[in-house]
Coordinates of C-alpha atoms in Angstrom, one line a residue:
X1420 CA 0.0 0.0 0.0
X1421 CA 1.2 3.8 -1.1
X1422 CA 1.5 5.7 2.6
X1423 CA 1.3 9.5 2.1
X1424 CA 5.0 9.6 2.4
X1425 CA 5.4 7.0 -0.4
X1426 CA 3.1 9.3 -2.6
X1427 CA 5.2 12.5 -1.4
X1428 CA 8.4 10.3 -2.5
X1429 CA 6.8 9.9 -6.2
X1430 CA 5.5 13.5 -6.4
X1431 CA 9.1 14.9 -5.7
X1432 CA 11.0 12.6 -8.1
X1433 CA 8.5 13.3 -11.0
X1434 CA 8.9 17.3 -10.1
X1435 CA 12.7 16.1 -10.7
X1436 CA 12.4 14.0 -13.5
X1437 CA 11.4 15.3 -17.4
X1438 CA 10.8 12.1 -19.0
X1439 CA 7.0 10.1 -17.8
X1440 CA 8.5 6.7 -17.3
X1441 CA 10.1 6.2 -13.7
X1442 CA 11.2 3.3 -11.4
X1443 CA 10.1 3.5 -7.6
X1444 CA 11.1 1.1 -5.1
X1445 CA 8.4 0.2 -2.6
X1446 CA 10.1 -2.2 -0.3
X1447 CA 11.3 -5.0 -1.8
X1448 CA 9.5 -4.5 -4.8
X1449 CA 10.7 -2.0 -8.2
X1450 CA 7.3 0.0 -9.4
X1451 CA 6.9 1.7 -12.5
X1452 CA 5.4 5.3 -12.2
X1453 CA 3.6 6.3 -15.2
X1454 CA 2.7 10.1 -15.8
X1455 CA 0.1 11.8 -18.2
X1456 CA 1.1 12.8 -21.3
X1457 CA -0.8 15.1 -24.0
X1458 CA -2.8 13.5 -26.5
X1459 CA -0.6 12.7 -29.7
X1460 CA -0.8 15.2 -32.8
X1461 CA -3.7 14.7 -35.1
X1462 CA -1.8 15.0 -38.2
X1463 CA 0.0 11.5 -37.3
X1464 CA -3.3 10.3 -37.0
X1465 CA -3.8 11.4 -40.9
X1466 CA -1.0 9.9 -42.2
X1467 CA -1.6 6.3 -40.9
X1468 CA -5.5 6.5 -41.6
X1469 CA -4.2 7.4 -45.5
X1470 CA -1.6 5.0 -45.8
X1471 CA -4.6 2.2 -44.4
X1472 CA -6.7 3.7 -47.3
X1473 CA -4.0 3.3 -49.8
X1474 CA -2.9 0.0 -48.7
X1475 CA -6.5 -0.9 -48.7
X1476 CA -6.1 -2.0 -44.8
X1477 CA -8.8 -0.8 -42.2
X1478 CA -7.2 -2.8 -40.0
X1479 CA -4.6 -0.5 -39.9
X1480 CA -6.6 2.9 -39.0
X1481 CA -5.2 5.0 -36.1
X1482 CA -6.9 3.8 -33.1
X1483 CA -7.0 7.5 -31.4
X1484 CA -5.5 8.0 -28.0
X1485 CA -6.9 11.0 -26.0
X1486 CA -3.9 11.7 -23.8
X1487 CA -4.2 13.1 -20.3
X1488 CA -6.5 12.0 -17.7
X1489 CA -8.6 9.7 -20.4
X1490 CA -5.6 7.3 -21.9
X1491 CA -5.2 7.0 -17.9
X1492 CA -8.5 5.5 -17.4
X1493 CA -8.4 3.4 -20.8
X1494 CA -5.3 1.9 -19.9
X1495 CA -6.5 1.6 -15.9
X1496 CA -9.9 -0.5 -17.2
X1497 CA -7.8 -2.2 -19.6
X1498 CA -4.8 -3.6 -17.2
X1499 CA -7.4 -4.7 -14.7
X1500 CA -9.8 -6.2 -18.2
X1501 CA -6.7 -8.0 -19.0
X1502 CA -5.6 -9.1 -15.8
X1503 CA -8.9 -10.3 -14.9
X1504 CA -9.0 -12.3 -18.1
X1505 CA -5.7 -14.0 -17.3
X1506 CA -3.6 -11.5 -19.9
X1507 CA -0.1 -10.8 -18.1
X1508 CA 0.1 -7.6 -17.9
X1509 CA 1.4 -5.1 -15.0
X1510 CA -0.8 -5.0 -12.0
X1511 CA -2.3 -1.8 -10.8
X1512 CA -0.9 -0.5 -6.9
X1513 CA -1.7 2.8 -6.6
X1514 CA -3.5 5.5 -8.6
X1515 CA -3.0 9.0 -8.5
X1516 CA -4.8 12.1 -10.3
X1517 CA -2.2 12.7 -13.0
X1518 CA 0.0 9.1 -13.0
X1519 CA -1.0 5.2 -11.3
X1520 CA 1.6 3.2 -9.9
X1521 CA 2.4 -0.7 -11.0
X1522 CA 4.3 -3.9 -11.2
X1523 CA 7.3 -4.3 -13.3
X1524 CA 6.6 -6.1 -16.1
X1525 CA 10.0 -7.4 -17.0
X1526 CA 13.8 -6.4 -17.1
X1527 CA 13.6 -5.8 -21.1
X1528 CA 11.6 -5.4 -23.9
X1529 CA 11.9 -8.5 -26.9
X1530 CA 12.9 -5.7 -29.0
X1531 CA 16.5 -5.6 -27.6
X1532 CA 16.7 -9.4 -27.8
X1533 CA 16.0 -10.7 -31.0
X1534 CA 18.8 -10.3 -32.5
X1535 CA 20.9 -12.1 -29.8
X1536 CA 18.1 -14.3 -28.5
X1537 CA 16.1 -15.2 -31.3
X1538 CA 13.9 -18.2 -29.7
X1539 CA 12.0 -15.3 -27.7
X1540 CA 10.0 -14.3 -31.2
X1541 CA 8.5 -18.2 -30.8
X1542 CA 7.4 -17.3 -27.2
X1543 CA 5.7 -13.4 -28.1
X1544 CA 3.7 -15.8 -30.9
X1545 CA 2.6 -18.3 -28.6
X1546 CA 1.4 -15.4 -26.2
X1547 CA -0.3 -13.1 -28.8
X1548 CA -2.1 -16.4 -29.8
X1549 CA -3.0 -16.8 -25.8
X1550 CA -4.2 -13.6 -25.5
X1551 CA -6.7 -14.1 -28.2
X1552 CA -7.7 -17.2 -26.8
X1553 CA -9.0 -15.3 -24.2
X1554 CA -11.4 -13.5 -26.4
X1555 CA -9.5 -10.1 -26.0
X1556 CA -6.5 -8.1 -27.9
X1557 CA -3.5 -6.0 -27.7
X1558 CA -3.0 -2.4 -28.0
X1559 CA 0.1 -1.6 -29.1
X1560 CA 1.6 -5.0 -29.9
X1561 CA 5.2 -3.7 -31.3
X1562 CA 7.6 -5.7 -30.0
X1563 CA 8.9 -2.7 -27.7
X1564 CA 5.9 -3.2 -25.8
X1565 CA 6.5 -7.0 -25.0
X1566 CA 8.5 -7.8 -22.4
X1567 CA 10.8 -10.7 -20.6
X1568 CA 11.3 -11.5 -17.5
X1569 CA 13.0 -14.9 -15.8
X1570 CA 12.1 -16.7 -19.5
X1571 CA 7.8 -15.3 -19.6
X1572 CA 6.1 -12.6 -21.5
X1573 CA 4.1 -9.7 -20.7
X1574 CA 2.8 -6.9 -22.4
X1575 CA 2.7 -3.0 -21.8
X1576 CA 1.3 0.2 -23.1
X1577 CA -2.5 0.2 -23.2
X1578 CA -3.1 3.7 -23.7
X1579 CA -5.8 3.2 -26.5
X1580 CA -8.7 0.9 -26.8
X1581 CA -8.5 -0.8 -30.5
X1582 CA -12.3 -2.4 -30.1
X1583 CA -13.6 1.0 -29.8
X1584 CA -13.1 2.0 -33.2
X1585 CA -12.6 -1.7 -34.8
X1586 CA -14.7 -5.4 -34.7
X1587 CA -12.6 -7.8 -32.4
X1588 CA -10.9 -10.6 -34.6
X1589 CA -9.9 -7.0 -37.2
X1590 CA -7.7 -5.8 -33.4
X1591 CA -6.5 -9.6 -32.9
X1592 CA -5.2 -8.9 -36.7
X1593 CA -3.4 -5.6 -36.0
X1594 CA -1.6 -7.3 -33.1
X1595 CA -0.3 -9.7 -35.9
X1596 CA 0.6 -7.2 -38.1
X1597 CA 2.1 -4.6 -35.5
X1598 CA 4.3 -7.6 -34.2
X1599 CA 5.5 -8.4 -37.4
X1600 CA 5.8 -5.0 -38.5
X1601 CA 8.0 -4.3 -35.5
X1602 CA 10.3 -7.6 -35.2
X1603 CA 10.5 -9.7 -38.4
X1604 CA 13.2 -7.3 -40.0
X1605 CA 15.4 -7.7 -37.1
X1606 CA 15.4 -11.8 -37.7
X1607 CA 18.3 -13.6 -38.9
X1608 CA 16.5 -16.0 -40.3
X1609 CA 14.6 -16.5 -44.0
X1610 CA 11.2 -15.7 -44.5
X1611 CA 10.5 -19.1 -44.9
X1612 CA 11.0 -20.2 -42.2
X1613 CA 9.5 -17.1 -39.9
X1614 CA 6.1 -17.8 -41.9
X1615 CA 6.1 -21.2 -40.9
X1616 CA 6.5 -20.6 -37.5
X1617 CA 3.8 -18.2 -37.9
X1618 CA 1.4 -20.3 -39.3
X1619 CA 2.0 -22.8 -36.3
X1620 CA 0.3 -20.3 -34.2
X1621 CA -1.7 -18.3 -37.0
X1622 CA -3.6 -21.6 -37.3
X1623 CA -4.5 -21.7 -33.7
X1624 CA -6.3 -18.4 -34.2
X1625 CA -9.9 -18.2 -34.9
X1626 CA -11.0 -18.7 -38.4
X1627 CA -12.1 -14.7 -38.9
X1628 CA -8.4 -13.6 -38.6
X1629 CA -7.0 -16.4 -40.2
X1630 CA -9.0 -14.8 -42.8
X1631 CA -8.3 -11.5 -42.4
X1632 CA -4.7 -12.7 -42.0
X1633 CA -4.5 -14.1 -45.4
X1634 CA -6.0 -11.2 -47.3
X1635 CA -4.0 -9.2 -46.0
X1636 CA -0.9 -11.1 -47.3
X1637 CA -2.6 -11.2 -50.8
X1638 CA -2.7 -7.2 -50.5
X1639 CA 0.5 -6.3 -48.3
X1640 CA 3.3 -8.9 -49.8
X1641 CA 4.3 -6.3 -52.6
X1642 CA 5.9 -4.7 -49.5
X1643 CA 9.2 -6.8 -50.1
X1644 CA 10.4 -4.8 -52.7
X1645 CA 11.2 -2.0 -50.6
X1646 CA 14.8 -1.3 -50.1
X1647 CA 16.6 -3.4 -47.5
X1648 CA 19.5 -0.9 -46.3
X1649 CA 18.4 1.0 -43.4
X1650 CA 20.4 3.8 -44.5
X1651 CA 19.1 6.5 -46.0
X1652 CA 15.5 4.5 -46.3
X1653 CA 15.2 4.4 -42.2
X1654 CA 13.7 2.2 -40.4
X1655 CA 10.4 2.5 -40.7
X1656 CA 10.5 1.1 -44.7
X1657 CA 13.0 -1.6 -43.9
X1658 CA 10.2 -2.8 -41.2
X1659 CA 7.9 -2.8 -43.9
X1660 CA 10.0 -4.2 -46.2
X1661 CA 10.8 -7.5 -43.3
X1662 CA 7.2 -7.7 -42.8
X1663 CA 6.2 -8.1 -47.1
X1664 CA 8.6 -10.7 -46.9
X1665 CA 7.1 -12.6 -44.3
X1666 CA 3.5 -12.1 -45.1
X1667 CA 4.2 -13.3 -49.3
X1668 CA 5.7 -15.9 -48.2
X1669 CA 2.4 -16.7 -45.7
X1670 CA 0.5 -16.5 -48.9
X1671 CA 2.5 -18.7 -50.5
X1672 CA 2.5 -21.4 -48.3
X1673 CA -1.2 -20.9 -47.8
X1674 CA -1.6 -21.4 -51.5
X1675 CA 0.3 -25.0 -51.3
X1676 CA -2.0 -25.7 -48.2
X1677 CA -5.0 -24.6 -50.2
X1678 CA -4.4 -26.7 -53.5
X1679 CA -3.4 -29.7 -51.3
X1680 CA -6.7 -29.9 -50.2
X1681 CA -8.2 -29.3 -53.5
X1682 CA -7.0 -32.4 -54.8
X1683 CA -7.5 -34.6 -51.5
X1684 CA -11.1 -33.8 -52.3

């Protein structure tokens, strides 16, 4: 439990502090403080709602984040939604008017270990997969937001509410995609192989975004032939350019999978 002191404690290190990420220690325990932040510019907003247009992806709409007191109470129901649906996800100490208090979700994020520790891209599948098992969805599943701790998963960042603006199984898509997006250019391995591994889980999915899945590697996979070198592209098209990989070879093997039924019939 937060004593006044304790609250005092936070209050003066955030006064101290410019970033809105910080580590408290309450006992034995390390506790993330997380502070209010202004709503994000609209004209980002644009930009990823045209390039969904263009790429013929709703899927891919901005899911708006209010900022500010708001994206504190989305992200407060949806910790204790996910939590309560078996999602692990930081737990919820201590709430405050303009930042909440909780667990530590783990000691890094998958992002700074798939280059060097490549078997934890398997694991994020097989917990993306559980998540939507359990009938809900991500937020902002980049692979920044998914984190390891002692060999487990959890997920952070729930700042927006994806079924407000989009049917279920189209935000159990997104996660797919955002995931991808966000890791499958940072693998050492073929595309081959990452869309098989996919699939293992892909499969396990229900049938709606299995669905939506494969359209959208019939409509995305032209991604490949962006340029590969980070540099001057950046790497926001060489993400892009991973994940057209991946997903054209996803259709691809869907295809093989598709006509070896056909002729079993």
């Amino acid at each position: 439990m937060f004593s006044a002191q304790h609250i005092q404690q936070v209050e003066t290190a955030i006064l101290a502090q410019q970033g809105r990420i910080l580590t408290f220690q309450l006992g034995d325990e390390t506790l993330i403080i997380k502070r209010q932040e202004a709503a994000r510019p609209l004209l980002g907003y644009r930009l990823l709602n045209l390039l969904a247009k263009l790429l013929r992806q709703p899927l891919l709409c901005a899911v708006p984040a209010p900022g500010g007191a708001a994206a504190q109470a989305i992200e407060l129901q949806r910790l204790t939604t996910l939590r309560a649906a078996g999602v692990a996800v930081p737990e919820i100490r201590h709430v405050a008017p303009s930042w909440f208090a909780m667990t530590l979700a783990g000691t890094h994020s998958i992002d700074e270990l798939l280059r060097s520790e490549q078997q934890v891209w398997e694991l994020a599948l097989a917990a993306i997969l559980d998540v939507h098992q359990k009938g809900q969805n991500l937020s902002q599943a980049f692979a920044r937001n998914i984190m390891w701790r002692d060999g487990l998963i959890a997920f952070i960042d729930f700042e927006d509410d994806p079924v407000k603006t989009l049917p279920l199984a189209y935000a159990q898509c997104r996660d797919w995609l955002l995931f991808l997006h966000s890791s499958a250019y940072q693998m050492n391995i073929s595309p081959d192989i990452l869309a098989q591994r996919w699939q293992h889980y892909l499969a396990q999915d229900s049938a709606e975004v299995q669905a939506l899945i494969q359209r959208s590697s019939q409509q995305l996979g032209w991604l490949r032939h962006l340029p590969r070198q980070r540099k001057p592209w950046g790497r926001d098209v060489v993400s892009l350019q991973g994940a057209g990989q991946v997903l054209h070879a996803l259709k691809n093997q869907q295809s093989k999978i598709h006509e070896k039924h056909e002729k079993h019939e």
